[in-house]
Short mmCIF file of C-alpha atoms in Angstrom, two decimals:
data_model
loop_
_atom_site.label_atom_id
_atom_site.label_comp_id
_atom_site.label_asym_id
_atom_site.label_seq_id
_atom_site.Cartn_x
_atom_site.Cartn_y
_atom_site.Cartn_z
CA MET O 785 134.74 29.42 115.60
CA PRO O 786 136.13 25.91 115.74
CA ASN O 787 138.02 24.87 118.83
CA PRO O 788 141.75 24.71 118.15
CA LEU O 789 142.30 22.18 120.82
CA ALA O 790 139.50 19.90 119.41
CA PRO O 791 140.71 16.51 117.93
CA ASN O 792 140.74 16.44 114.12
CA ARG O 793 138.80 13.34 113.27
CA CYS O 794 138.46 11.49 110.00
CA GLU O 795 135.91 8.62 109.67
CA ARG O 796 135.66 6.01 107.03
CA SER O 797 133.13 3.18 106.69
CA TYR O 798 133.66 -0.15 104.95
CA ASP O 799 131.85 -3.41 104.70
CA ARG O 800 133.36 -6.82 104.89
CA SER O 801 134.03 -7.02 101.15
CA ASN O 802 136.43 -3.98 101.14
CA LEU O 803 137.77 -4.08 104.87
CA ASN O 804 141.06 -5.94 103.97
CA GLU O 805 141.65 -3.66 101.05
CA HIS O 806 141.32 -0.36 103.14
CA ALA O 807 142.20 -1.33 106.68
CA PRO O 808 146.13 -1.01 106.14
CA ASP O 809 145.49 2.48 104.88
CA ALA O 810 143.93 3.38 108.24
CA GLY O 811 146.81 1.77 110.03
CA PHE O 812 145.12 -1.23 111.35
CA ARG O 813 145.53 -4.92 111.08
CA PRO O 814 142.07 -6.33 109.84
CA THR O 815 140.68 -9.06 112.09
CA ALA O 816 138.11 -10.86 109.89
CA GLN O 817 136.55 -13.04 112.66
CA TRP O 818 135.19 -9.81 114.24
CA VAL O 819 133.18 -8.83 111.04
CA SER O 820 130.21 -10.75 109.85
CA GLU O 821 128.46 -10.34 106.57
CA THR O 822 125.93 -7.92 108.19
CA MET O 823 128.43 -5.76 109.84
CA GLU O 824 129.69 -2.22 108.85
CA VAL O 825 133.10 -1.33 110.14
CA ARG O 826 133.89 2.33 110.77
CA PHE O 827 137.57 3.44 111.29
CA ARG O 828 138.15 6.68 113.02
CA CYS O 829 141.60 8.42 113.66
CA ASP O 830 141.66 10.97 116.41
CA GLU O 831 144.76 13.25 116.08
CA THR O 832 144.94 14.96 119.43
CA CYS O 833 146.64 18.28 120.22
CA GLU O 834 149.34 16.17 122.01
CA VAL O 835 152.14 15.79 119.48
CA GLY O 836 152.74 12.15 118.40
CA LYS O 837 149.53 10.76 119.98
CA THR O 838 147.03 9.09 117.77
CA ILE O 839 143.83 7.21 119.15
CA TYR O 840 142.52 4.61 116.96
CA THR O 841 139.22 2.97 117.45
CA ILE O 842 136.79 0.73 115.46
CA GLN O 843 133.08 0.93 115.64
CA ILE O 844 131.19 -2.16 114.74
CA VAL O 845 127.74 -1.64 113.58
CA THR O 846 125.54 -4.73 113.21
CA GLY O 847 122.97 -4.62 110.53
CA GLN O 848 120.63 -6.90 112.59
CA VAL O 849 120.24 -4.83 115.68
CA GLY O 850 121.63 -1.50 114.73
CA LYS O 851 123.79 -1.09 117.78
CA GLU O 852 127.34 0.33 117.93
CA SER O 853 130.00 -0.73 120.08
CA THR O 854 133.74 0.49 120.08
CA LEU O 855 136.56 -2.02 119.68
CA LEU O 856 140.02 -1.09 120.43
CA ALA O 857 142.67 -1.38 117.79
CA GLN O 858 146.26 -0.53 117.50
CA PRO O 859 148.67 0.84 115.00
CA PHE O 860 151.15 -1.63 113.21
CA GLU O 861 154.00 -0.76 115.51
CA ALA O 862 153.99 -0.68 119.32
CA GLN O 863 154.75 2.66 120.83
CA LEU O 864 157.33 1.98 123.56
CA PRO O 865 159.30 4.60 125.39
CA SER O 866 162.59 5.10 123.66
CA GLU O 867 164.43 6.62 126.56
CA GLY O 868 166.61 5.22 129.34
CA LEU O 869 165.80 2.92 132.35
CA ALA O 870 164.24 5.52 134.45
CA ASP O 871 161.86 6.56 131.69
CA ARG O 872 160.80 2.90 131.19
CA ALA O 873 160.35 2.78 134.96
CA GLY O 874 158.06 5.80 134.83
CA GLU O 875 155.95 4.30 132.07
CA THR O 876 155.61 1.06 133.97
CA LEU O 877 154.63 3.02 137.19
CA LYS O 878 151.73 4.57 135.22
CA ILE O 879 150.24 1.25 134.50
CA MET O 880 150.72 0.03 137.98
CA HIS O 881 149.29 3.24 139.48
CA ARG O 882 146.09 2.70 137.29
CA TRP O 883 145.51 -0.39 139.26
CA GLY O 884 146.08 1.54 142.44
CA TYR O 885 149.39 0.44 143.87
CA ALA O 886 153.01 1.38 143.97
CA PRO O 887 155.56 -1.55 143.56
CA ARG O 888 158.55 -2.43 145.54
CA ILE O 889 161.67 -1.79 143.55
CA GLU O 890 162.51 -5.44 143.13
CA VAL O 891 158.90 -6.09 141.57
CA LEU O 892 159.35 -3.04 139.23
CA SER O 893 162.81 -4.23 138.06
CA GLU O 894 161.16 -7.73 137.28
CA GLN O 895 158.11 -6.19 135.49
CA LEU O 896 159.79 -3.34 133.74
CA LEU O 897 158.46 -2.25 130.37
CA GLY O 898 161.05 -3.25 127.69
CA GLY O 899 162.49 -6.05 129.84
CA PRO O 900 163.85 -6.56 133.35
CA THR O 901 167.02 -5.25 135.06
CA THR O 902 168.54 -5.78 138.43
CA ALA O 903 166.98 -4.01 141.46
CA GLU O 904 170.37 -2.42 142.45
CA HIS O 905 170.73 -0.95 139.03
CA LEU O 906 167.10 0.44 138.88
CA HIS O 907 167.51 1.81 142.31
CA ARG O 908 170.54 3.95 141.30
CA GLU O 909 168.71 5.27 138.41
CA LEU O 910 165.57 6.19 140.25
CA GLU O 911 167.47 8.11 142.85
CA THR O 912 168.49 10.51 140.26
CA ARG O 913 165.04 11.35 139.13
CA PRO O 914 163.01 14.26 140.73
CA ASP O 915 159.84 13.13 139.30
CA LEU O 916 159.91 9.74 141.13
CA VAL O 917 159.64 9.15 144.87
CA VAL O 918 161.55 6.26 146.42
CA GLN O 919 160.62 5.55 149.98
CA ASP O 920 161.16 2.42 152.19
CA GLY O 921 162.00 0.18 149.26
CA PHE O 922 158.97 1.24 147.28
CA VAL O 923 158.74 3.69 144.22
CA SER O 924 156.06 5.98 142.81
CA LEU O 925 155.58 8.78 140.52
CA LYS O 926 155.49 12.20 142.09
CA GLY O 927 152.07 12.88 143.03
CA TYR O 928 151.22 9.23 143.81
CA ALA O 929 153.29 8.83 146.96
CA HIS O 930 150.05 8.07 148.96
CA LEU O 931 150.09 4.67 147.28
CA ILE O 932 153.29 3.62 148.94
CA ARG O 933 151.68 3.39 152.32
CA LYS O 934 148.68 1.67 150.89
CA SER O 935 150.88 -0.89 149.16
CA GLN O 936 153.07 -1.49 152.38
CA ARG O 937 149.78 -2.46 154.12
CA ARG O 938 148.91 -4.58 151.18
CA ILE O 939 152.16 -6.57 151.17
CA ASP O 940 152.02 -7.10 154.79
CA SER O 941 148.48 -8.48 154.48
CA HIS O 942 149.43 -10.61 151.42
CA GLN O 943 152.24 -12.31 153.56
CA SER O 944 149.58 -13.21 156.07
CA PHE O 945 146.67 -14.41 154.00
CA GLN O 946 148.48 -15.66 150.77
CA ALA O 947 148.79 -19.30 151.83
CA GLY O 948 145.08 -19.68 152.65
CA ALA O 949 143.91 -17.81 149.51
CA LEU O 950 146.16 -19.87 147.20
CA ALA O 951 144.64 -23.16 148.76
CA ILE O 952 141.23 -21.73 147.81
CA ALA O 953 142.32 -20.71 144.30
CA ARG O 954 143.80 -24.21 143.70
CA ASP O 955 140.55 -25.94 144.86
CA PHE O 956 138.53 -23.79 142.63
CA ALA O 957 140.76 -24.40 139.66
CA ARG O 958 140.75 -28.14 140.26
CA ASP O 959 136.82 -28.14 140.54
CA LEU O 960 136.33 -26.09 137.44
CA ALA O 961 138.78 -28.09 135.28
CA SER O 962 137.09 -31.44 136.45
CA SER O 963 133.51 -30.09 135.72
CA CYS O 964 134.30 -28.21 132.52
CA PRO O 965 136.30 -29.85 129.86
CA MET O 966 135.83 -26.77 127.57
CA VAL O 967 138.29 -24.78 129.76
CA GLU O 968 141.77 -24.72 128.41
CA CYS O 969 143.49 -22.63 131.08
CA ILE O 970 142.69 -21.09 134.52
CA ALA O 971 145.01 -18.35 135.51
CA LEU O 972 145.39 -16.54 138.71
CA SER O 973 145.24 -12.75 138.17
CA GLY O 974 144.48 -9.68 140.30
CA SER O 975 145.79 -8.90 143.79
CA LEU O 976 146.75 -12.47 144.65
CA ALA O 977 148.79 -12.90 141.52
CA SER O 978 150.45 -9.43 141.97
CA GLY O 979 151.43 -9.83 145.62
CA GLY O 980 148.87 -7.34 147.25
CA TYR O 981 146.04 -9.83 148.45
CA GLY O 982 143.96 -8.77 151.44
CA PRO O 983 141.27 -10.69 153.42
CA GLN O 984 138.58 -8.25 151.96
CA ASP O 985 139.51 -9.15 148.29
CA ASP O 986 138.12 -11.70 146.10
CA ILE O 987 140.26 -14.08 144.10
CA ASP O 988 140.61 -13.23 140.49
CA PHE O 989 140.97 -15.59 137.48
CA ASP O 990 141.26 -15.32 133.89
CA LEU O 991 140.06 -18.24 131.61
CA LEU O 992 141.25 -19.56 128.19
CA VAL O 993 138.30 -21.70 126.67
CA GLN O 994 137.46 -23.50 123.59
CA PRO O 995 135.73 -21.65 120.88
CA GLY O 996 131.96 -21.20 121.06
CA THR O 997 131.99 -22.04 124.88
CA LYS O 998 132.55 -18.65 126.57
CA TYR O 999 129.37 -18.42 128.49
CA ILE O 1000 129.26 -22.19 129.45
CA CYS O 1001 132.45 -21.68 131.07
CA TYR O 1002 131.59 -18.38 132.57
CA LEU O 1003 128.35 -19.57 133.98
CA LEU O 1004 129.76 -22.73 135.34
CA ALA O 1005 132.65 -20.84 136.98
CA HIS O 1006 130.31 -18.75 138.94
CA LEU O 1007 128.06 -21.70 140.01
CA ILE O 1008 131.13 -23.47 141.27
CA GLY O 1009 132.15 -20.21 142.98
CA LEU O 1010 128.92 -20.27 144.95
CA ARG O 1011 130.20 -23.47 146.78
CA PHE O 1012 133.20 -21.44 147.96
CA SER O 1013 130.89 -18.49 149.00
CA TRP O 1014 128.76 -20.78 150.99
CA ARG O 1015 131.80 -22.34 152.65
CA TYR O 1016 133.35 -19.06 153.63
CA ARG O 1017 129.95 -17.36 154.03
CA ASP O 1018 130.95 -15.50 157.29
CA LEU O 1019 133.73 -13.52 155.49
CA ARG O 1020 133.09 -9.86 155.31
CA LEU O 1021 134.34 -8.27 152.11
CA ASP O 1022 134.54 -4.50 151.44
CA ASP O 1023 131.79 -2.71 149.35
CA VAL O 1024 133.85 -3.07 146.21
CA HIS O 1025 133.70 -6.93 146.30
CA ARG O 1026 130.56 -7.41 148.52
CA THR O 1027 127.50 -9.27 146.84
CA PRO O 1028 124.03 -9.96 148.20
CA LEU O 1029 123.51 -13.01 150.42
CA PHE O 1030 127.08 -14.43 150.21
CA PRO O 1031 130.52 -13.02 149.89
CA LYS O 1032 132.05 -13.29 146.42
CA ILE O 1033 135.20 -15.40 147.06
CA THR O 1034 136.06 -15.97 143.46
CA CYS O 1035 135.92 -13.75 140.54
CA VAL O 1036 136.07 -14.45 136.71
CA ASN O 1037 137.64 -11.22 135.32
CA VAL O 1038 137.83 -12.24 131.58
CA VAL O 1039 137.16 -15.29 129.47
CA TRP O 1040 139.22 -15.56 126.34
CA PRO O 1041 137.96 -18.03 123.65
CA GLU O 1042 140.99 -19.82 121.97
CA ASP O 1043 140.29 -18.39 118.49
CA GLN O 1044 140.21 -14.90 119.81
CA THR O 1045 143.85 -15.27 121.07
CA LYS O 1046 145.34 -16.04 117.75
CA PRO O 1047 146.16 -13.07 117.99
CA PHE O 1048 144.35 -10.87 120.47
CA VAL O 1049 142.65 -8.05 118.64
CA ARG O 1050 143.69 -5.69 121.41
CA ARG O 1051 147.44 -5.05 121.43
CA ASP O 1052 148.58 -2.47 123.95
CA GLU O 1053 150.68 -2.11 127.10
CA ASN O 1054 147.75 -2.78 129.44
CA MET O 1055 146.89 -6.07 127.57
CA ALA O 1056 150.48 -7.14 127.72
CA PHE O 1057 150.59 -6.24 131.30
CA GLU O 1058 147.58 -8.39 132.13
CA LEU O 1059 149.19 -11.36 130.35
CA LEU O 1060 152.52 -10.69 132.29
CA ARG O 1061 150.71 -10.96 135.58
CA CYS O 1062 148.66 -14.14 134.80
CA GLU O 1063 149.85 -17.18 136.89
CA PRO O 1064 148.33 -20.47 135.40
CA LEU O 1065 147.09 -22.97 137.95
CA TYR O 1066 145.83 -25.19 135.22
CA GLY O 1067 146.57 -25.43 131.49
CA ALA O 1068 150.01 -23.79 131.49
CA GLN O 1069 150.72 -25.31 127.95
CA ALA O 1070 147.62 -23.50 126.56
CA PHE O 1071 148.64 -20.27 128.12
CA LYS O 1072 152.05 -20.59 126.60
CA ALA O 1073 150.53 -21.34 123.21
CA ALA O 1074 148.38 -18.01 123.53
CA LEU O 1075 151.64 -15.99 124.37
CA GLU O 1076 153.36 -17.61 121.26
CA SER O 1077 150.38 -16.51 119.12
CA ASN O 1078 150.85 -12.94 120.32
CA PRO O 1079 154.70 -12.00 119.57
CA TRP O 1080 153.69 -8.36 119.86
CA VAL O 1081 153.70 -8.88 123.72
CA GLN O 1082 157.58 -9.10 123.56
CA GLU O 1083 157.69 -5.57 122.40
CA TYR O 1084 156.25 -4.47 125.78
CA PHE O 1085 157.31 -7.25 128.25
CA PRO O 1086 159.82 -9.90 126.84
CA GLN O 1087 160.12 -11.30 130.30
CA ALA O 1088 156.58 -12.74 129.82
CA TYR O 1089 158.18 -15.51 127.71
CA THR O 1090 160.91 -16.56 130.07
CA ARG O 1091 158.57 -17.76 132.87
CA ASP O 1092 157.94 -21.26 133.67
CA TRP O 1093 155.30 -23.16 135.60
CA PRO O 1094 155.28 -26.70 137.00
CA SER O 1095 153.36 -29.29 134.90
CA GLU O 1096 149.97 -29.99 136.65
CA ALA O 1097 148.71 -33.55 136.85
CA ASN O 1098 145.74 -34.53 134.73
CA VAL O 1099 142.39 -33.66 136.22
CA PRO O 1100 139.91 -36.38 135.71
CA SER O 1101 136.29 -35.35 134.73
CA ASN O 1102 133.56 -35.69 137.10
CA ILE O 1103 129.85 -36.56 136.10
CA LEU O 1104 129.17 -33.05 134.97
CA GLY O 1105 132.39 -32.96 133.02
CA ARG O 1106 131.66 -36.17 131.32
CA LEU O 1107 128.06 -34.94 130.39
CA LEU O 1108 129.59 -31.59 128.93
CA GLN O 1109 132.07 -33.75 126.84
CA SER O 1110 129.05 -35.61 125.36
CA ILE O 1111 127.16 -32.31 124.63
CA GLY O 1112 130.29 -31.05 123.06
CA ARG O 1113 130.10 -33.69 120.33
CA SER O 1114 126.95 -32.21 118.98
CA PRO O 1115 127.41 -28.73 117.54
CA LYS O 1116 123.69 -28.07 117.65
CA MET O 1117 123.51 -28.91 121.28
CA LEU O 1118 126.68 -26.97 122.05
CA ARG O 1119 125.21 -23.87 120.45
CA TRP O 1120 121.90 -24.37 122.32
CA LEU O 1121 123.80 -24.57 125.64
CA GLU O 1122 125.95 -21.64 125.06
CA GLY O 1123 123.03 -19.46 124.06
CA THR O 1124 121.15 -20.63 127.20
CA SER O 1125 124.12 -20.05 129.47
CA ARG O 1126 124.66 -16.53 128.19
CA LYS O 1127 121.03 -15.52 129.05
CA ILE O 1128 121.38 -17.15 132.62
CA ALA O 1129 124.77 -15.55 133.08
CA TRP O 1130 123.28 -12.13 132.04
CA ILE O 1131 120.52 -12.24 134.66
CA LEU O 1132 123.08 -13.02 137.43
CA TYR O 1133 125.65 -10.45 136.10
CA ARG O 1134 123.04 -7.77 136.02
CA TYR O 1135 121.72 -8.76 139.56
CA VAL O 1136 125.24 -8.28 141.05
CA GLN O 1137 125.88 -5.07 139.01
CA ARG O 1138 122.59 -3.49 140.42
CA SER O 1139 123.35 -4.64 143.91
CA ARG O 1140 126.46 -2.50 144.00
CA ARG O 1141 124.95 0.75 142.34
CA THR O 1142 124.59 2.35 145.76
CA SER O 1143 128.37 2.37 146.39
CA PRO O 1144 130.36 5.04 144.47
CA ARG O 1145 133.63 3.00 145.04
CA ALA O 1146 132.10 -0.27 143.67
CA VAL O 1147 130.53 1.67 140.56
CA ALA O 1148 133.92 3.29 139.76
CA ARG O 1149 135.79 0.04 140.12
CA MET O 1150 133.36 -1.63 137.77
CA GLU O 1151 133.72 1.14 135.29
CA PHE O 1152 137.41 0.92 135.49
CA LEU O 1153 137.49 -2.93 135.04
CA ARG O 1154 135.17 -2.48 131.89
CA ARG O 1155 137.70 -0.11 130.30
CA VAL O 1156 140.97 -1.98 131.15
CA LYS O 1157 139.38 -5.49 130.23
CA PHE O 1158 137.73 -4.28 126.88
CA PRO O 1159 136.67 -6.11 124.89
CA TYR O 1160 137.13 -9.39 126.78
CA GLU O 1161 135.07 -8.78 129.80
CA ALA O 1162 131.85 -10.69 129.93
CA PHE O 1163 128.97 -9.26 127.59
CA GLN O 1164 131.33 -6.99 125.78
CA ASP O 1165 130.92 -9.05 122.63
#
């Protein structure tokens, strides 16, 4: 007997020749650059028992290697809460709780889904809701009040260690920009960008890079990061951030090739929230251009477009940067270097992943990051 609670699924398979013809019927925007001549694309629509919830996925099946991977896709229209201010606050809190923190009311008012409001107005609305907990200037959903105390400690820690961490972040951004001319933007992300940095955290970055240079930039960023690991080798990170031999001071979360940002193939509230939290240290104009190529972000967080960052001085290329500029003039050499960089980076990536497999917290964190960064984390392409 069929399970009445099981999702109803329909699958359709298309090749590149009829993808553009049928994709709109399935509720997707076709993205041709993701589909090569040897790929088959399968659309699947899962209509769950929860009314109004439809989950869309794309499976890309390569004819060359026969492996499948799942790529998120979105319906044509963003699904935003249509209720009032407190409901929007609740939806925003769900995103923040996934990252493990409860915000101050002032921060929530600035990062509210659907646009910001004043902290005073939001505070009055929140106090009328029994499903929300307001305590000592912080707010959480009911059942997540334990995150308030954790977040209080985090903010106290951030105030103590922010200045030193920002100095490291700026030094790293300057070194990477001077060594790798393929990097268009270096944006601060993670706990240091969101105001909850602690001395046992690493410093997170998102990168925008020139097309065809993802793994050149990714590998070079990690090699430059080793310099900071050596400089601060006496630091002791927690088991989530610890790596063998040296502490991992800097971490590249995602690398976005420029051609994959026009627009992003993933378009949901979590992707929009990641862009909202980014703080460019280098290449602010490139980051603004990426936002302009993704007007759908305004449907979630219109305040992402009102931010401004000081113009940074031009960073002169060092010897390595000038060498890479020369290589970049030869498409053949660039392709070889990209392929070689990917192989080397894969070895380092697997080494770090395996070194953390004995820590359940570290494994859970890595799995969480793979989900929320998909499909832009390293080696998800």
